[in-house]
Amino acid sequence: MYDVRTIDLAAQELLKKAATDEIETVWDRFDAQQPQCGFGTLGVCCRHCIQGPCRIDPFGQGPSKGICGVTADVIVARNLLRQVAAGSASHVDHAHDAVEALDLAAQGKIDYPITDEGKLRAIAAGLGLDSNMEDVNALALEVVQAAYKDMGNMSRKPMNWVVAHAPKERVEVWEKLGILPRNPDREIREALYQTTMGMDADPLNILLAIAKQGLVDGYAGLKLTTDMQDILFGTPAPVVTESNLGVLKEDYVNLVVHGHVPLLSEKIVQWARKLSPEAEAVGAKGIQVAGICCSGNEVLMRQGVPLATNYLAQELAIVTGAVDTMVVDVQCIMPSLSKIASCYHTELITTMPVVKIPGATHIPFSLENADESAQEIVRKAIKAFTKRDPKKVHIPNYRTTIMAGFSVEAISGALAKLDAEQPLKPLVDNIANGNILGVVATVGCNNVKVTQDQFHVEMVKELVKNNVLVVATGCSAHALAKAGLMNSEGTEEYAGETLKGVLKAIGEAAGLKAPLPPVLHMGSCVDNSRIGDLVTALANYLGVDSAALPVAASAPEPQHEKALSIGTWAVTMGITTHLGVVPPVLGSKEVTELLTNGLTEVIGGKFYVETEPIKAAQGLIEDIKEKRKKLGLK
Amino acid sequence: MKELQIRSEVCVGCRSCELACIVAHSPGRNLLSAVSEEQSPRKRIIIKAQQEGNIPHLCHHCEEMPCVHACRMGAMYRDEMGFVQVDEKECIGCWLCIKACPYDAITKGENRKIIKCDACKDNGYDKACVSACPTFAIQWVVADQIMA
């Protein structure tokens, strides 16, 4: 249990206001849930058939098997497979929407651009298509057909998106293990099937199915989504803006986008700019768009829109009394938002067919009517602004400068200023000579079980102090942005000497007139694909397996099933993946052992659980040093 | 003096009290460390499904204390806080207390020693089963406030 709820000073201030306003928050509900069920915590409860529920006594004094004879090992493994499959399903559905958008855009049926022709051609080339085709729309349709072919692949052949994009050494490993996915929907269906009553009773076989879900998530979810979204909206390049709730403005219409899919939020940003005169007409100085969770990260990366806050403080954004409209799409949306919005003037708007909340206004979004929906939403925000009660407004005066937009293309672009022929060479050289000890990717959520942002920030400070370069996505990126780890001052303050030297050199060469930040913001949770692309590029450049690289991953405060599927993908890439909150697997010694140790020999990666931030940093540094040693590096 | 109140009609049989009891008597007093400890302490509360519903069986530390009277070794006594305890050194495992208990709350342990609720005396009498119960089926309440 935590001592303090959050280290975010804006959130701390708003928690006091929430108490005064008698607003119940996620922390109050967490307290009310205590103590949480031990069987669920350990993963030994099975509800897969209606002879149950069954639970195994983890202390061996009660039942050791479920009614059907299932053991704790199998129950734990099955539960984990279902969770990971649900995480993958989230990203695969997101990917499907993005592919469909490119399809309709290329056919000229919807008003979406194809912004990044270069990315389109690069992806087409990677898929073995004729990337020099003159007609951009025709080429886009070929890429779309290749994606659809994967998504609807009825043959036994593996998905092309995996084989075309993963390191060759990895594909061989996965093929040997029989975990190359055929099509994402089929694998997700198989996971449900494999775990129903009377099916798989071999924990090891189920763990391999979990690894397969990791690949579904990585390639049919994350990678496919980012590829499509970059083609549509552009590949991110460095942008400078601010983060934390202080970005809301008292004299502006404040419109907050929250969720994960940029298909609507891109349009909202566009229309907020166009309709600014209408806001001025009602007495506002303009329209301030700000983002929560990954919709926030998406429009930050491509449009420079400031970040409002991350997952745990989403309710507190409304408690400012200054949010005129919060528009949500999918994932990580707390159902409590509508109750809280009803205590202020805030209009909560749901937009997606699979996320409706009683009490919210539902404005259905479709690709065909995106412009109309976006205009309606912006106009609702303008109207809500006129109803704002100044007595209820309190915007905490906290905002931090951040530099974001570090796609792999942007990183290569900056490095190309040092070596145009081989952009990765300066990075690899500095890793080889030890100026950069290694790279850690911090990803994932906030989790109310631990003090908000604390694990992200404390662990990362320790890592960069030890000259580890950190890249971040998702709510981890939000946390590190708020804490000042994503600006040049952060490099001066927190980075170790040799890392600082490298960041200064690249920053100067790239014409930034300041060091690169010690933590590079690589985007939303689906943009973990960018980290995968970077790892793959490094592995290909060096001609080694990605499992050999001095690279590690961490989800310091994981909350969502998506964090488990992303983490699983990282493990299948051969990467040591740290979790700062214990997942529900400890009820099985066998499964715990396989995940944290036993599977390493066959798959290269492993999960590493450590609930103390500094110890976790030290553990990751040890892992990196071990890999450096094996590569013959000091 | 407070008395134990069991409300079997709200007991959902989740067995959270059993887990909490074991954890409270384990060296680490933490669920996640207790599952990895070599040997776990025996639980002192057992949920039994009976005709009238799920009934948590644990020592009521009752006024009559037939177990104390049944014990020929003088191993059982009421402590200064009013809870019935067993002095393990004196217990010879004759099981007479088990026969005497009307609540079926004492069980046979290892090495011919009995196992019974100690009211979490080593944890300041902060009773783990009471805190763990999500439906408040187990409570210690002042005698005249017992709900009908």
Short mmCIF file of N, CA, C and O in Angstrom, two decimals, chain B residues 31-138:
data_model
loop_
_atom_site.label_atom_id
_atom_site.label_comp_id
_atom_site.label_asym_id
_atom_site.label_seq_id
_atom_site.Cartn_x
_atom_site.Cartn_y
_atom_site.Cartn_z
N LEU B 31 0.65 -11.49 1.79
CA LEU B 31 0.17 -12.58 0.93
C LEU B 31 1.22 -13.02 -0.07
O LEU B 31 1.49 -14.20 -0.24
N LEU B 32 1.83 -12.03 -0.75
CA LEU B 32 2.74 -12.37 -1.84
C LEU B 32 4.02 -13.03 -1.34
O LEU B 32 4.60 -13.85 -2.04
N SER B 33 4.44 -12.70 -0.10
CA SER B 33 5.61 -13.41 0.42
C SER B 33 5.19 -14.73 1.06
O SER B 33 5.90 -15.72 0.98
N ALA B 34 4.00 -14.76 1.65
CA ALA B 34 3.55 -15.98 2.33
C ALA B 34 3.42 -17.16 1.36
O ALA B 34 3.72 -18.29 1.73
N VAL B 35 3.01 -16.90 0.11
CA VAL B 35 2.85 -18.02 -0.82
C VAL B 35 4.18 -18.64 -1.21
O VAL B 35 4.22 -19.77 -1.70
N SER B 36 5.27 -17.88 -1.01
CA SER B 36 6.55 -18.47 -1.39
C SER B 36 7.32 -19.01 -0.19
O SER B 36 8.41 -19.54 -0.34
N GLU B 37 6.74 -18.90 1.00
CA GLU B 37 7.42 -19.44 2.17
C GLU B 37 7.30 -20.97 2.19
O GLU B 37 6.31 -21.52 1.74
N GLU B 38 8.35 -21.60 2.72
CA GLU B 38 8.46 -23.06 2.72
C GLU B 38 7.22 -23.72 3.32
O GLU B 38 6.57 -24.56 2.73
N GLN B 39 6.90 -23.33 4.55
CA GLN B 39 5.77 -23.94 5.22
C GLN B 39 4.84 -22.85 5.72
O GLN B 39 5.28 -21.87 6.32
N SER B 40 3.56 -23.01 5.43
CA SER B 40 2.65 -21.96 5.86
C SER B 40 1.99 -22.37 7.17
O SER B 40 1.77 -23.54 7.43
N PRO B 41 1.68 -21.39 8.02
CA PRO B 41 1.00 -21.71 9.28
C PRO B 41 -0.40 -22.26 9.00
O PRO B 41 -1.00 -21.93 7.98
N ARG B 42 -0.90 -23.08 9.90
CA ARG B 42 -2.25 -23.65 9.70
C ARG B 42 -3.30 -22.59 9.95
O ARG B 42 -3.14 -21.72 10.81
N LYS B 43 -4.38 -22.67 9.18
CA LYS B 43 -5.43 -21.68 9.37
C LYS B 43 -6.23 -22.00 10.63
O LYS B 43 -6.39 -23.15 11.02
N ARG B 44 -6.72 -20.96 11.27
CA ARG B 44 -7.44 -21.07 12.53
C ARG B 44 -8.91 -20.74 12.37
O ARG B 44 -9.64 -20.57 13.35
N ILE B 45 -9.31 -20.57 11.13
CA ILE B 45 -10.72 -20.33 10.83
C ILE B 45 -11.03 -21.16 9.59
O ILE B 45 -10.21 -21.24 8.67
N ILE B 46 -12.17 -21.84 9.60
CA ILE B 46 -12.53 -22.69 8.45
C ILE B 46 -13.98 -22.41 8.08
O ILE B 46 -14.86 -22.40 8.95
N ILE B 47 -14.20 -22.15 6.80
CA ILE B 47 -15.57 -21.94 6.33
C ILE B 47 -16.17 -23.29 5.98
O ILE B 47 -15.59 -24.04 5.19
N LYS B 48 -17.29 -23.61 6.59
CA LYS B 48 -17.94 -24.87 6.25
C LYS B 48 -19.31 -24.58 5.67
O LYS B 48 -20.05 -23.75 6.22
N ALA B 49 -19.61 -25.25 4.56
CA ALA B 49 -20.94 -25.08 3.96
C ALA B 49 -21.89 -26.01 4.69
O ALA B 49 -21.73 -27.22 4.67
N GLN B 50 -22.85 -25.44 5.39
CA GLN B 50 -23.83 -26.24 6.13
C GLN B 50 -25.22 -25.91 5.61
O GLN B 50 -25.38 -24.96 4.85
N GLN B 51 -26.17 -26.67 6.09
CA GLN B 51 -27.53 -26.49 5.58
C GLN B 51 -28.02 -25.05 5.74
O GLN B 51 -28.64 -24.49 4.86
N GLU B 52 -27.68 -24.46 6.87
CA GLU B 52 -28.16 -23.10 7.14
C GLU B 52 -27.32 -22.03 6.45
O GLU B 52 -27.56 -20.85 6.61
N GLY B 53 -26.32 -22.44 5.68
CA GLY B 53 -25.49 -21.46 4.96
C GLY B 53 -24.03 -21.71 5.23
O GLY B 53 -23.65 -22.71 5.83
N ASN B 54 -23.20 -20.80 4.79
CA ASN B 54 -21.77 -20.92 5.04
C ASN B 54 -21.48 -20.44 6.45
O ASN B 54 -21.91 -19.36 6.82
N ILE B 55 -20.77 -21.26 7.19
CA ILE B 55 -20.49 -20.84 8.56
C ILE B 55 -18.99 -20.80 8.83
O ILE B 55 -18.31 -21.82 8.69
N PRO B 56 -18.49 -19.63 9.17
CA PRO B 56 -17.09 -19.55 9.58
C PRO B 56 -16.93 -20.20 10.96
O PRO B 56 -17.59 -19.80 11.91
N HIS B 57 -16.08 -21.22 11.02
CA HIS B 57 -15.80 -21.87 12.30
C HIS B 57 -14.53 -21.29 12.88
O HIS B 57 -13.45 -21.44 12.31
N LEU B 58 -14.67 -20.63 14.02
CA LEU B 58 -13.50 -20.12 14.72
C LEU B 58 -13.87 -19.98 16.19
O LEU B 58 -15.06 -20.01 16.54
N CYS B 59 -12.86 -19.84 17.02
CA CYS B 59 -13.10 -19.73 18.46
C CYS B 59 -13.92 -18.48 18.77
O CYS B 59 -13.60 -17.39 18.30
N HIS B 60 -14.98 -18.66 19.56
CA HIS B 60 -15.81 -17.52 19.97
C HIS B 60 -15.28 -16.89 21.25
O HIS B 60 -15.84 -15.91 21.72
N HIS B 61 -14.23 -17.48 21.81
CA HIS B 61 -13.68 -17.00 23.08
C HIS B 61 -14.83 -16.81 24.08
O HIS B 61 -14.95 -15.79 24.77
N CYS B 62 -15.68 -17.86 24.14
CA CYS B 62 -16.96 -17.76 24.86
C CYS B 62 -16.77 -17.71 26.39
O CYS B 62 -15.74 -18.12 26.92
N GLU B 63 -17.79 -17.24 27.02
CA GLU B 63 -17.74 -17.05 28.47
C GLU B 63 -17.61 -18.39 29.19
O GLU B 63 -16.88 -18.52 30.17
N GLU B 64 -18.32 -19.42 28.66
CA GLU B 64 -18.33 -20.73 29.32
C GLU B 64 -16.98 -21.45 29.21
O GLU B 64 -16.63 -22.26 30.04
N MET B 65 -16.27 -21.19 28.19
CA MET B 65 -14.98 -21.80 27.82
C MET B 65 -14.85 -23.27 28.26
O MET B 65 -13.97 -23.62 29.06
N PRO B 66 -15.70 -24.13 27.66
CA PRO B 66 -15.62 -25.56 28.00
C PRO B 66 -14.26 -26.18 27.70
O PRO B 66 -13.85 -27.14 28.36
N CYS B 67 -13.54 -25.63 26.73
CA CYS B 67 -12.23 -26.18 26.38
C CYS B 67 -11.27 -26.02 27.56
O CYS B 67 -10.49 -26.92 27.87
N VAL B 68 -11.34 -24.86 28.19
CA VAL B 68 -10.44 -24.60 29.32
C VAL B 68 -10.74 -25.59 30.45
O VAL B 68 -9.83 -26.16 31.05
N HIS B 69 -12.04 -25.80 30.67
CA HIS B 69 -12.43 -26.74 31.74
C HIS B 69 -12.09 -28.17 31.38
O HIS B 69 -11.77 -28.97 32.25
N ALA B 70 -12.12 -28.49 30.09
CA ALA B 70 -11.87 -29.89 29.67
C ALA B 70 -10.38 -30.24 29.72
O ALA B 70 -10.01 -31.40 29.84
N CYS B 71 -9.54 -29.24 29.61
CA CYS B 71 -8.10 -29.50 29.50
C CYS B 71 -7.54 -29.98 30.83
O CYS B 71 -7.59 -29.27 31.84
N ARG B 72 -6.96 -31.22 30.78
CA ARG B 72 -6.45 -31.81 32.04
C ARG B 72 -5.07 -31.25 32.37
O ARG B 72 -4.57 -31.40 33.46
N MET B 73 -4.40 -30.66 31.38
CA MET B 73 -3.04 -30.20 31.58
C MET B 73 -2.97 -28.74 32.04
O MET B 73 -1.90 -28.22 32.31
N GLY B 74 -4.11 -28.06 32.05
CA GLY B 74 -4.09 -26.63 32.39
C GLY B 74 -3.40 -25.82 31.32
O GLY B 74 -2.85 -24.75 31.58
N ALA B 75 -3.43 -26.36 30.08
CA ALA B 75 -2.73 -25.68 28.98
C ALA B 75 -3.55 -24.54 28.41
O ALA B 75 -3.03 -23.71 27.69
N MET B 76 -4.85 -24.52 28.72
CA MET B 76 -5.69 -23.47 28.14
C MET B 76 -6.11 -22.49 29.22
O MET B 76 -6.34 -22.85 30.36
N TYR B 77 -6.18 -21.23 28.80
CA TYR B 77 -6.47 -20.17 29.77
C TYR B 77 -7.06 -18.96 29.06
O TYR B 77 -7.00 -18.84 27.84
N ARG B 78 -7.64 -18.07 29.85
CA ARG B 78 -8.12 -16.81 29.29
C ARG B 78 -7.07 -15.74 29.54
O ARG B 78 -6.62 -15.59 30.68
N ASP B 79 -6.65 -15.04 28.51
CA ASP B 79 -5.56 -14.06 28.69
C ASP B 79 -6.09 -12.74 29.26
O ASP B 79 -7.30 -12.58 29.44
N GLU B 80 -5.16 -11.83 29.49
CA GLU B 80 -5.53 -10.57 30.16
C GLU B 80 -6.50 -9.73 29.35
O GLU B 80 -7.20 -8.88 29.89
N MET B 81 -6.56 -10.00 28.02
CA MET B 81 -7.49 -9.25 27.19
C MET B 81 -8.83 -9.97 27.07
O MET B 81 -9.74 -9.52 26.37
N GLY B 82 -8.95 -11.14 27.70
CA GLY B 82 -10.22 -11.87 27.70
C GLY B 82 -10.34 -12.91 26.60
O GLY B 82 -11.43 -13.44 26.37
N PHE B 83 -9.23 -13.22 25.92
CA PHE B 83 -9.31 -14.21 24.83
C PHE B 83 -8.72 -15.54 25.28
O PHE B 83 -7.76 -15.58 26.06
N VAL B 84 -9.33 -16.62 24.81
CA VAL B 84 -8.90 -17.95 25.21
C VAL B 84 -7.67 -18.36 24.40
O VAL B 84 -7.68 -18.31 23.17
N GLN B 85 -6.61 -18.74 25.12
CA GLN B 85 -5.35 -19.09 24.46
C GLN B 85 -4.90 -20.47 24.90
O GLN B 85 -5.41 -21.02 25.86
N VAL B 86 -3.91 -21.01 24.13
CA VAL B 86 -3.35 -22.29 24.53
C VAL B 86 -1.85 -22.12 24.74
O VAL B 86 -1.18 -21.44 23.97
N ASP B 87 -1.37 -22.72 25.79
CA ASP B 87 0.08 -22.73 26.03
C ASP B 87 0.61 -23.99 25.36
O ASP B 87 0.43 -25.10 25.87
N GLU B 88 1.26 -23.81 24.19
CA GLU B 88 1.67 -24.96 23.38
C GLU B 88 2.59 -25.92 24.12
O GLU B 88 2.54 -27.12 23.90
N LYS B 89 3.40 -25.36 25.00
CA LYS B 89 4.35 -26.21 25.72
C LYS B 89 3.63 -27.24 26.59
O LYS B 89 4.08 -28.36 26.77
N GLU B 90 2.48 -26.83 27.13
CA GLU B 90 1.74 -27.71 28.03
C GLU B 90 0.80 -28.67 27.31
O GLU B 90 0.39 -29.69 27.86
N CYS B 91 0.42 -28.36 26.07
CA CYS B 91 -0.55 -29.18 25.33
C CYS B 91 0.06 -30.54 24.98
O CYS B 91 1.16 -30.60 24.44
N ILE B 92 -0.67 -31.61 25.30
CA ILE B 92 -0.16 -32.96 25.01
C ILE B 92 -0.93 -33.62 23.88
O ILE B 92 -0.70 -34.77 23.53
N GLY B 93 -1.89 -32.91 23.33
CA GLY B 93 -2.65 -33.46 22.21
C GLY B 93 -3.62 -34.55 22.62
O GLY B 93 -3.74 -35.56 21.94
N CYS B 94 -4.32 -34.35 23.72
CA CYS B 94 -5.31 -35.35 24.13
C CYS B 94 -6.64 -35.11 23.42
O CYS B 94 -7.52 -35.97 23.43
N TRP B 95 -6.78 -33.93 22.80
CA TRP B 95 -7.93 -33.55 21.97
C TRP B 95 -9.25 -33.43 22.75
O TRP B 95 -10.31 -33.38 22.16
N LEU B 96 -9.17 -33.42 24.08
CA LEU B 96 -10.41 -33.28 24.85
C LEU B 96 -11.09 -31.93 24.59
O LEU B 96 -12.31 -31.82 24.57
N CYS B 97 -10.26 -30.91 24.37
CA CYS B 97 -10.83 -29.59 24.10
C CYS B 97 -11.63 -29.61 22.80
O CYS B 97 -12.65 -28.94 22.68
N ILE B 98 -11.12 -30.37 21.83
CA ILE B 98 -11.80 -30.44 20.54
C ILE B 98 -13.21 -31.01 20.73
O ILE B 98 -14.19 -30.50 20.19
N LYS B 99 -13.28 -32.07 21.57
CA LYS B 99 -14.58 -32.69 21.84
C LYS B 99 -15.49 -31.72 22.59
O LYS B 99 -16.70 -31.69 22.38
N ALA B 100 -14.88 -30.91 23.45
CA ALA B 100 -15.70 -30.04 24.31
C ALA B 100 -16.22 -28.81 23.57
O ALA B 100 -17.26 -28.25 23.93
N CYS B 101 -15.54 -28.37 22.52
CA CYS B 101 -15.89 -27.08 21.87
C CYS B 101 -17.22 -27.18 21.14
O CYS B 101 -17.37 -27.99 20.21
N PRO B 102 -18.21 -26.35 21.49
CA PRO B 102 -19.50 -26.39 20.81
C PRO B 102 -19.46 -25.73 19.43
O PRO B 102 -20.40 -25.85 18.66
N TYR B 103 -18.40 -25.02 19.15
CA TYR B 103 -18.33 -24.28 17.87
C TYR B 103 -17.48 -24.99 16.81
O TYR B 103 -17.26 -24.45 15.74
N ASP B 104 -16.96 -26.17 17.17
CA ASP B 104 -16.13 -26.91 16.22
C ASP B 104 -14.98 -26.03 15.72
O ASP B 104 -14.71 -25.96 14.53
N ALA B 105 -14.35 -25.37 16.68
CA ALA B 105 -13.40 -24.32 16.32
C ALA B 105 -11.94 -24.70 16.57
O ALA B 105 -11.04 -23.93 16.29
N ILE B 106 -11.72 -25.91 17.13
CA ILE B 106 -10.34 -26.31 17.43
C ILE B 106 -9.99 -27.50 16.54
O ILE B 106 -10.81 -28.39 16.32
N THR B 107 -8.78 -27.48 15.97
CA THR B 107 -8.39 -28.60 15.10
C THR B 107 -7.08 -29.22 15.58
O THR B 107 -6.34 -28.61 16.36
N LYS B 108 -6.83 -30.43 15.07
CA LYS B 108 -5.59 -31.13 15.42
C LYS B 108 -4.44 -30.60 14.59
O LYS B 108 -4.55 -30.53 13.37
N GLY B 109 -3.35 -30.25 15.24
CA GLY B 109 -2.19 -29.75 14.50
C GLY B 109 -1.05 -30.75 14.51
O GLY B 109 -1.23 -31.92 14.87
N GLU B 110 0.11 -30.29 14.06
CA GLU B 110 1.30 -31.14 14.01
C GLU B 110 1.78 -31.45 15.43
O GLU B 110 1.52 -30.69 16.37
N ASN B 111 2.51 -32.52 15.58
CA ASN B 111 3.18 -32.86 16.84
C ASN B 111 2.23 -32.87 18.04
O ASN B 111 2.60 -32.45 19.15
N ARG B 112 1.03 -33.32 17.80
CA ARG B 112 0.02 -33.41 18.85
C ARG B 112 -0.15 -32.08 19.60
O ARG B 112 -0.12 -32.03 20.84
N LYS B 113 -0.27 -31.01 18.84
CA LYS B 113 -0.61 -29.71 19.43
C LYS B 113 -1.89 -29.24 18.75
O LYS B 113 -2.09 -29.48 17.56
N ILE B 114 -2.73 -28.58 19.51
CA ILE B 114 -3.97 -28.09 18.90
C ILE B 114 -3.73 -26.76 18.18
O ILE B 114 -2.77 -26.05 18.44
N ILE B 115 -4.65 -26.49 17.23
CA ILE B 115 -4.62 -25.23 16.49
C ILE B 115 -5.93 -24.52 16.80
O ILE B 115 -7.01 -25.11 16.64
N LYS B 116 -5.83 -23.29 17.27
CA LYS B 116 -7.06 -22.51 17.46
C LYS B 116 -6.78 -21.02 17.29
O LYS B 116 -5.63 -20.58 17.33
N CYS B 117 -7.84 -20.28 17.11
CA CYS B 117 -7.76 -18.82 16.96
C CYS B 117 -7.10 -18.21 18.20
O CYS B 117 -7.48 -18.53 19.33
N ASP B 118 -6.10 -17.34 17.98
CA ASP B 118 -5.47 -16.65 19.10
C ASP B 118 -5.85 -15.18 19.12
O ASP B 118 -5.18 -14.36 19.75
N ALA B 119 -6.92 -14.86 18.38
CA ALA B 119 -7.42 -13.47 18.30
C ALA B 119 -6.33 -12.52 17.79
O ALA B 119 -6.35 -11.32 18.08
N CYS B 120 -5.39 -13.06 17.01
CA CYS B 120 -4.29 -12.26 16.44
C CYS B 120 -3.56 -11.47 17.53
O CYS B 120 -3.24 -10.28 17.35
N LYS B 121 -3.25 -12.16 18.63
CA LYS B 121 -2.63 -11.44 19.75
C LYS B 121 -1.26 -10.86 19.39
O LYS B 121 -0.89 -9.82 19.90
N ASP B 122 -0.55 -11.53 18.48
CA ASP B 122 0.77 -11.01 18.11
C ASP B 122 0.67 -9.82 17.15
O ASP B 122 1.68 -9.25 16.76
N ASN B 123 -0.53 -9.51 16.77
CA ASN B 123 -0.72 -8.36 15.88
C ASN B 123 -1.63 -7.33 16.57
O ASN B 123 -2.49 -6.72 15.95
N GLY B 124 -1.45 -7.21 17.89
CA GLY B 124 -2.22 -6.23 18.66
C GLY B 124 -3.71 -6.53 18.68
O GLY B 124 -4.52 -5.62 18.78
N TYR B 125 -4.05 -7.80 18.57
CA TYR B 125 -5.45 -8.25 18.55
C TYR B 125 -6.25 -7.64 17.39
O TYR B 125 -7.46 -7.51 17.45
N ASP B 126 -5.51 -7.24 16.35
CA ASP B 126 -6.18 -6.71 15.15
C ASP B 126 -6.55 -7.92 14.29
O ASP B 126 -5.73 -8.47 13.57
N LYS B 127 -7.80 -8.35 14.38
CA LYS B 127 -8.17 -9.66 13.86
C LYS B 127 -8.24 -9.70 12.33
O LYS B 127 -9.06 -9.03 11.70
N ALA B 128 -7.36 -10.52 11.74
CA ALA B 128 -7.20 -10.55 10.29
C ALA B 128 -8.47 -10.98 9.57
O ALA B 128 -8.81 -10.44 8.53
N CYS B 129 -9.19 -11.97 10.14
CA CYS B 129 -10.39 -12.47 9.47
C CYS B 129 -11.46 -11.40 9.40
O CYS B 129 -12.17 -11.27 8.39
N VAL B 130 -11.57 -10.63 10.46
CA VAL B 130 -12.58 -9.56 10.51
C VAL B 130 -12.27 -8.52 9.44
O VAL B 130 -13.14 -8.12 8.66
N SER B 131 -10.99 -8.12 9.35
CA SER B 131 -10.61 -7.11 8.36
C SER B 131 -10.77 -7.64 6.94
O SER B 131 -11.00 -6.88 6.01
N ALA B 132 -10.60 -8.96 6.77
CA ALA B 132 -10.60 -9.52 5.42
C ALA B 132 -12.00 -9.73 4.86
O ALA B 132 -12.17 -9.83 3.65
N CYS B 133 -12.98 -9.80 5.74
CA CYS B 133 -14.31 -10.19 5.26
C CYS B 133 -14.97 -9.05 4.48
O CYS B 133 -15.22 -7.97 5.03
N PRO B 134 -15.26 -9.29 3.17
CA PRO B 134 -15.82 -8.20 2.36
C PRO B 134 -17.29 -7.91 2.67
O PRO B 134 -17.81 -6.87 2.28
N THR B 135 -17.96 -8.81 3.38
CA THR B 135 -19.39 -8.60 3.64
C THR B 135 -19.69 -8.42 5.14
O THR B 135 -20.84 -8.41 5.55
N PHE B 136 -18.66 -8.28 5.92
CA PHE B 136 -18.80 -8.07 7.38
C PHE B 136 -19.58 -9.22 8.04
O PHE B 136 -20.42 -8.99 8.91
N ALA B 137 -19.29 -10.45 7.61
CA ALA B 137 -19.96 -11.60 8.19
C ALA B 137 -19.36 -11.98 9.54
O ALA B 137 -19.98 -12.69 10.33
N ILE B 138 -18.13 -11.55 9.77
CA ILE B 138 -17.47 -11.85 11.05
C ILE B 138 -17.16 -10.52 11.72
O ILE B 138 -16.43 -9.71 11.16
#
